[in-house]
Amino acid sequence: MSVDVVPEDPAPGPAGTAHVWERFLVGWHVAFWLFVVLAAVWLLATTHLTTGQRVEGLVLVAVLGASYALLVLRGDCRDDWRSPAYLTIAVTVVGFACALDVTMSMLLFVVFSHVWMFSRSTTWGAFWATALTLSAGAGFMSNIGWTQEVLREVAPQLLVALGFSVLLGFWVARIIDQSKGRADLITELQTARADLAAAENARGALAERERVAREIHDTLAQGFTSIVMLAQGAAARLPHDPDAAADRLGTIEEVARDNLAEARALVAALSPVDLDGRTFADAVRRLGERFARETGLAVRVEAPEAVAHLTRDGEVVLLRAVQEALTNVRRHSGASSVVLRLVPEDGDVRLEVTDDGQGFTPGSAEGYGLTGMRGRVGEVGGEVDVASAPGGGTHLVVRVPLVAAGGAA
């Protein structure tokens, strides 16, 4: 005899329990109505029952179907009064049906399952299974006769059915409890992973906002402050010293142009990395070409297609490194030429950015951009090296791991 059960805590869990419950319930809805129709067809087709008995049987089947439709099909009934109400009706109907004719015991197949499906706990399931067994036994005895011979024939069969139902019910309940525990654990892990990803994204966004704020403060804000002060000085000198005012206006234009260059550099560093529809090497070449157009510097890009197996995260990190390196060249180096070189190595890809600018003293404090670059590269398992000397240009090397062809991107 097939049965279905629910765990001690019947409320569906957030992920797995509701899915299991709904999956079983749909199947048993169909099975119930098939047995109801089968019982009704048998009552209409049988010849050994009187008309009154057929009507009585059809009424019992109709009562069972109506109670199922009104109490079970209108949402989950396990936690309110509808569950015991339906089971009371079902147990009673089965007893009267078995008293009408032993063939009506076909209803036991679905009602035994409903006992476990709609009980609030396995304890209640055992109670209702016992009640159903006693009701069916009383019905059989009423139909066949209240004799010791009939009792000895019917009782063992019902006890076997009861024992099998209870044992199978408790076994399935334990399996569902374990499945619910695993589903809850998976949900907790997924929630923790989502929270961690959100925290990492928030941390990255905060760091980027801090970097942008510092860049704006160190460049644009200071330039605008100079423009305001120069404009005030020019306005003060304009009535009595037009030549001095004109000099101030020339200085304002110069500072404004510098600020415009800084703004363009900042936009270039923050512009989205465009990899859709092109290879990583193509994206590096485009960055170099755009930098050459904007600055007038001689830019040479050596980017072979052999770096195509770089992970997507690695590509983004390297492109950000290229942007940051070019921004530093534009802002600080005073260089006339830049070389961008991508070199595939065993297990890594190496980015080299070399300029012929004024360089700097090794060991001096790094800017925020280079510090941020080290952090981003470190997150993908890479490393950053910088070599420079006053008057000797700067050589930046960024190494990021490759993955094998067909690996995760």
PDB file of N, CA and C in Angstrom, residues 179-229:
ATOM      1  N   SER A 179      15.657  15.254   4.161  1.00  0.00           N
ATOM      2  CA  SER A 179      15.660  16.087   2.959  1.00  0.00           C
ATOM      3  C   SER A 179      15.411  17.544   3.314  1.00  0.00           C
ATOM      4  N   LYS A 180      14.523  17.768   4.269  1.00  0.00           N
ATOM      5  CA  LYS A 180      14.253  19.141   4.690  1.00  0.00           C
ATOM      6  C   LYS A 180      15.493  19.757   5.326  1.00  0.00           C
ATOM      7  N   GLY A 181      16.204  18.953   6.148  1.00  0.00           N
ATOM      8  CA  GLY A 181      17.425  19.466   6.754  1.00  0.00           C
ATOM      9  C   GLY A 181      18.465  19.827   5.714  1.00  0.00           C
ATOM     10  N   ARG A 182      18.620  18.959   4.697  1.00  0.00           N
ATOM     11  CA  ARG A 182      19.570  19.271   3.632  1.00  0.00           C
ATOM     12  C   ARG A 182      19.135  20.493   2.841  1.00  0.00           C
ATOM     13  N   ALA A 183      17.821  20.603   2.583  1.00  0.00           N
ATOM     14  CA  ALA A 183      17.329  21.766   1.840  1.00  0.00           C
ATOM     15  C   ALA A 183      17.560  23.049   2.630  1.00  0.00           C
ATOM     16  N   ASP A 184      17.326  22.990   3.937  1.00  0.00           N
ATOM     17  CA  ASP A 184      17.566  24.177   4.769  1.00  0.00           C
ATOM     18  C   ASP A 184      19.038  24.548   4.778  1.00  0.00           C
ATOM     19  N   LEU A 185      19.919  23.516   4.836  1.00  0.00           N
ATOM     20  CA  LEU A 185      21.356  23.782   4.819  1.00  0.00           C
ATOM     21  C   LEU A 185      21.778  24.408   3.500  1.00  0.00           C
ATOM     22  N   ILE A 186      21.255  23.886   2.389  1.00  0.00           N
ATOM     23  CA  ILE A 186      21.576  24.456   1.078  1.00  0.00           C
ATOM     24  C   ILE A 186      21.101  25.897   0.993  1.00  0.00           C
ATOM     25  N   THR A 187      19.900  26.158   1.533  1.00  0.00           N
ATOM     26  CA  THR A 187      19.379  27.521   1.518  1.00  0.00           C
ATOM     27  C   THR A 187      20.262  28.449   2.339  1.00  0.00           C
ATOM     28  N   GLU A 188      20.707  27.973   3.501  1.00  0.00           N
ATOM     29  CA  GLU A 188      21.598  28.790   4.333  1.00  0.00           C
ATOM     30  C   GLU A 188      22.911  29.076   3.619  1.00  0.00           C
ATOM     31  N   LEU A 189      23.462  28.048   2.950  1.00  0.00           N
ATOM     32  CA  LEU A 189      24.716  28.242   2.216  1.00  0.00           C
ATOM     33  C   LEU A 189      24.526  29.224   1.068  1.00  0.00           C
ATOM     34  N   GLN A 190      23.405  29.098   0.349  1.00  0.00           N
ATOM     35  CA  GLN A 190      23.150  30.019  -0.753  1.00  0.00           C
ATOM     36  C   GLN A 190      22.969  31.446  -0.241  1.00  0.00           C
ATOM     37  N   THR A 191      22.276  31.580   0.892  1.00  0.00           N
ATOM     38  CA  THR A 191      22.093  32.912   1.470  1.00  0.00           C
ATOM     39  C   THR A 191      23.413  33.500   1.918  1.00  0.00           C
ATOM     40  N   ALA A 192      24.245  32.656   2.565  1.00  0.00           N
ATOM     41  CA  ALA A 192      25.547  33.144   3.019  1.00  0.00           C
ATOM     42  C   ALA A 192      26.421  33.550   1.835  1.00  0.00           C
ATOM     43  N   ARG A 193      26.375  32.758   0.765  1.00  0.00           N
ATOM     44  CA  ARG A 193      27.163  33.100  -0.421  1.00  0.00           C
ATOM     45  C   ARG A 193      26.671  34.400  -1.050  1.00  0.00           C
ATOM     46  N   ALA A 194      25.342  34.564  -1.116  1.00  0.00           N
ATOM     47  CA  ALA A 194      24.807  35.806  -1.673  1.00  0.00           C
ATOM     48  C   ALA A 194      25.183  37.003  -0.804  1.00  0.00           C
ATOM     49  N   ASP A 195      25.112  36.820   0.535  1.00  0.00           N
ATOM     50  CA  ASP A 195      25.499  37.912   1.434  1.00  0.00           C
ATOM     51  C   ASP A 195      26.973  38.259   1.273  1.00  0.00           C
ATOM     52  N   LEU A 196      27.809  37.211   1.132  1.00  0.00           N
ATOM     53  CA  LEU A 196      29.241  37.452   0.956  1.00  0.00           C
ATOM     54  C   LEU A 196      29.515  38.183  -0.347  1.00  0.00           C
ATOM     55  N   ALA A 197      28.825  37.758  -1.420  1.00  0.00           N
ATOM     56  CA  ALA A 197      29.013  38.433  -2.709  1.00  0.00           C
ATOM     57  C   ALA A 197      28.559  39.881  -2.630  1.00  0.00           C
ATOM     58  N   ALA A 198      27.426  40.109  -1.940  1.00  0.00           N
ATOM     59  CA  ALA A 198      26.951  41.489  -1.802  1.00  0.00           C
ATOM     60  C   ALA A 198      27.928  42.329  -0.999  1.00  0.00           C
ATOM     61  N   ALA A 199      28.505  41.721   0.072  1.00  0.00           N
ATOM     62  CA  ALA A 199      29.474  42.459   0.877  1.00  0.00           C
ATOM     63  C   ALA A 199      30.726  42.787   0.076  1.00  0.00           C
ATOM     64  N   GLU A 200      31.188  41.811  -0.741  1.00  0.00           N
ATOM     65  CA  GLU A 200      32.361  42.060  -1.576  1.00  0.00           C
ATOM     66  C   GLU A 200      32.078  43.137  -2.606  1.00  0.00           C
ATOM     67  N   ASN A 201      30.882  43.087  -3.208  1.00  0.00           N
ATOM     68  CA  ASN A 201      30.524  44.118  -4.182  1.00  0.00           C
ATOM     69  C   ASN A 201      30.456  45.492  -3.526  1.00  0.00           C
ATOM     70  N   ALA A 202      29.870  45.523  -2.317  1.00  0.00           N
ATOM     71  CA  ALA A 202      29.770  46.804  -1.607  1.00  0.00           C
ATOM     72  C   ALA A 202      31.158  47.327  -1.242  1.00  0.00           C
ATOM     73  N   ARG A 203      32.039  46.385  -0.820  1.00  0.00           N
ATOM     74  CA  ARG A 203      33.391  46.814  -0.473  1.00  0.00           C
ATOM     75  C   ARG A 203      34.125  47.350  -1.696  1.00  0.00           C
ATOM     76  N   GLY A 204      33.960  46.656  -2.832  1.00  0.00           N
ATOM     77  CA  GLY A 204      34.598  47.128  -4.057  1.00  0.00           C
ATOM     78  C   GLY A 204      34.059  48.471  -4.507  1.00  0.00           C
ATOM     79  N   ALA A 205      32.731  48.635  -4.404  1.00  0.00           N
ATOM     80  CA  ALA A 205      32.145  49.910  -4.797  1.00  0.00           C
ATOM     81  C   ALA A 205      32.604  51.047  -3.884  1.00  0.00           C
ATOM     82  N   LEU A 206      32.714  50.746  -2.572  1.00  0.00           N
ATOM     83  CA  LEU A 206      33.175  51.765  -1.634  1.00  0.00           C
ATOM     84  C   LEU A 206      34.616  52.167  -1.932  1.00  0.00           C
ATOM     85  N   ALA A 207      35.466  51.156  -2.199  1.00  0.00           N
ATOM     86  CA  ALA A 207      36.861  51.466  -2.521  1.00  0.00           C
ATOM     87  C   ALA A 207      36.964  52.293  -3.796  1.00  0.00           C
ATOM     88  N   GLU A 208      36.131  51.966  -4.789  1.00  0.00           N
ATOM     89  CA  GLU A 208      36.169  52.720  -6.034  1.00  0.00           C
ATOM     90  C   GLU A 208      35.679  54.154  -5.824  1.00  0.00           C
ATOM     91  N   ARG A 209      34.641  54.298  -4.988  1.00  0.00           N
ATOM     92  CA  ARG A 209      34.148  55.660  -4.700  1.00  0.00           C
ATOM     93  C   ARG A 209      35.218  56.468  -3.968  1.00  0.00           C
ATOM     94  N   GLU A 210      35.916  55.823  -3.034  1.00  0.00           N
ATOM     95  CA  GLU A 210      36.978  56.534  -2.321  1.00  0.00           C
ATOM     96  C   GLU A 210      38.100  56.961  -3.274  1.00  0.00           C
ATOM     97  N   ARG A 211      38.425  56.056  -4.214  1.00  0.00           N
ATOM     98  CA  ARG A 211      39.477  56.395  -5.172  1.00  0.00           C
ATOM     99  C   ARG A 211      39.055  57.562  -6.055  1.00  0.00           C
ATOM    100  N   VAL A 212      37.818  57.510  -6.556  1.00  0.00           N
ATOM    101  CA  VAL A 212      37.334  58.593  -7.410  1.00  0.00           C
ATOM    102  C   VAL A 212      37.285  59.900  -6.635  1.00  0.00           C
ATOM    103  N   ALA A 213      36.822  59.832  -5.365  1.00  0.00           N
ATOM    104  CA  ALA A 213      36.765  61.051  -4.553  1.00  0.00           C
ATOM    105  C   ALA A 213      38.154  61.654  -4.366  1.00  0.00           C
ATOM    106  N   ARG A 214      39.135  60.786  -4.139  1.00  0.00           N
ATOM    107  CA  ARG A 214      40.495  61.295  -3.950  1.00  0.00           C
ATOM    108  C   ARG A 214      41.044  61.878  -5.244  1.00  0.00           C
ATOM    109  N   GLU A 215      40.766  61.201  -6.362  1.00  0.00           N
ATOM    110  CA  GLU A 215      41.229  61.720  -7.645  1.00  0.00           C
ATOM    111  C   GLU A 215      40.621  63.095  -7.922  1.00  0.00           C
ATOM    112  N   ILE A 216      39.327  63.231  -7.667  1.00  0.00           N
ATOM    113  CA  ILE A 216      38.665  64.513  -7.909  1.00  0.00           C
ATOM    114  C   ILE A 216      39.227  65.589  -6.979  1.00  0.00           C
ATOM    115  N   HIS A 217      39.433  65.202  -5.715  1.00  0.00           N
ATOM    116  CA  HIS A 217      39.959  66.192  -4.755  1.00  0.00           C
ATOM    117  C   HIS A 217      41.366  66.638  -5.145  1.00  0.00           C
ATOM    118  N   ASP A 218      42.209  65.678  -5.581  1.00  0.00           N
ATOM    119  CA  ASP A 218      43.606  66.010  -5.865  1.00  0.00           C
ATOM    120  C   ASP A 218      43.791  66.716  -7.196  1.00  0.00           C
ATOM    121  N   THR A 219      42.817  66.623  -8.086  1.00  0.00           N
ATOM    122  CA  THR A 219      42.993  67.196  -9.424  1.00  0.00           C
ATOM    123  C   THR A 219      41.945  68.266  -9.723  1.00  0.00           C
ATOM    124  N   LEU A 220      40.742  67.837  -9.998  1.00  0.00           N
ATOM    125  CA  LEU A 220      39.720  68.773 -10.459  1.00  0.00           C
ATOM    126  C   LEU A 220      39.381  69.821  -9.411  1.00  0.00           C
ATOM    127  N   ALA A 221      39.199  69.380  -8.155  1.00  0.00           N
ATOM    128  CA  ALA A 221      38.809  70.342  -7.121  1.00  0.00           C
ATOM    129  C   ALA A 221      39.880  71.423  -6.926  1.00  0.00           C
ATOM    130  N   GLN A 222      41.132  70.994  -6.898  1.00  0.00           N
ATOM    131  CA  GLN A 222      42.207  71.980  -6.736  1.00  0.00           C
ATOM    132  C   GLN A 222      42.281  72.912  -7.937  1.00  0.00           C
ATOM    133  N   GLY A 223      42.079  72.370  -9.141  1.00  0.00           N
ATOM    134  CA  GLY A 223      42.092  73.222 -10.330  1.00  0.00           C
ATOM    135  C   GLY A 223      40.975  74.237 -10.314  1.00  0.00           C
ATOM    136  N   PHE A 224      39.776  73.821  -9.933  1.00  0.00           N
ATOM    137  CA  PHE A 224      38.657  74.764  -9.870  1.00  0.00           C
ATOM    138  C   PHE A 224      38.886  75.820  -8.793  1.00  0.00           C
ATOM    139  N   THR A 225      39.498  75.420  -7.686  1.00  0.00           N
ATOM    140  CA  THR A 225      39.829  76.412  -6.648  1.00  0.00           C
ATOM    141  C   THR A 225      40.791  77.459  -7.199  1.00  0.00           C
ATOM    142  N   SER A 226      41.793  77.020  -7.954  1.00  0.00           N
ATOM    143  CA  SER A 226      42.728  77.968  -8.565  1.00  0.00           C
ATOM    144  C   SER A 226      42.015  78.896  -9.538  1.00  0.00           C
ATOM    145  N   ILE A 227      41.101  78.331 -10.321  1.00  0.00           N
ATOM    146  CA  ILE A 227      40.352  79.162 -11.278  1.00  0.00           C
ATOM    147  C   ILE A 227      39.550  80.226 -10.563  1.00  0.00           C
ATOM    148  N   VAL A 228      38.887  79.844  -9.469  1.00  0.00           N
ATOM    149  CA  VAL A 228      38.099  80.822  -8.713  1.00  0.00           C
ATOM    150  C   VAL A 228      38.993  81.939  -8.174  1.00  0.00           C
ATOM    151  N   MET A 229      40.122  81.565  -7.587  1.00  0.00           N
ATOM    152  CA  MET A 229      41.020  82.573  -7.021  1.00  0.00           C
ATOM    153  C   MET A 229      41.605  83.475  -8.113  1.00  0.00           C
TER     154      MET A 229
END
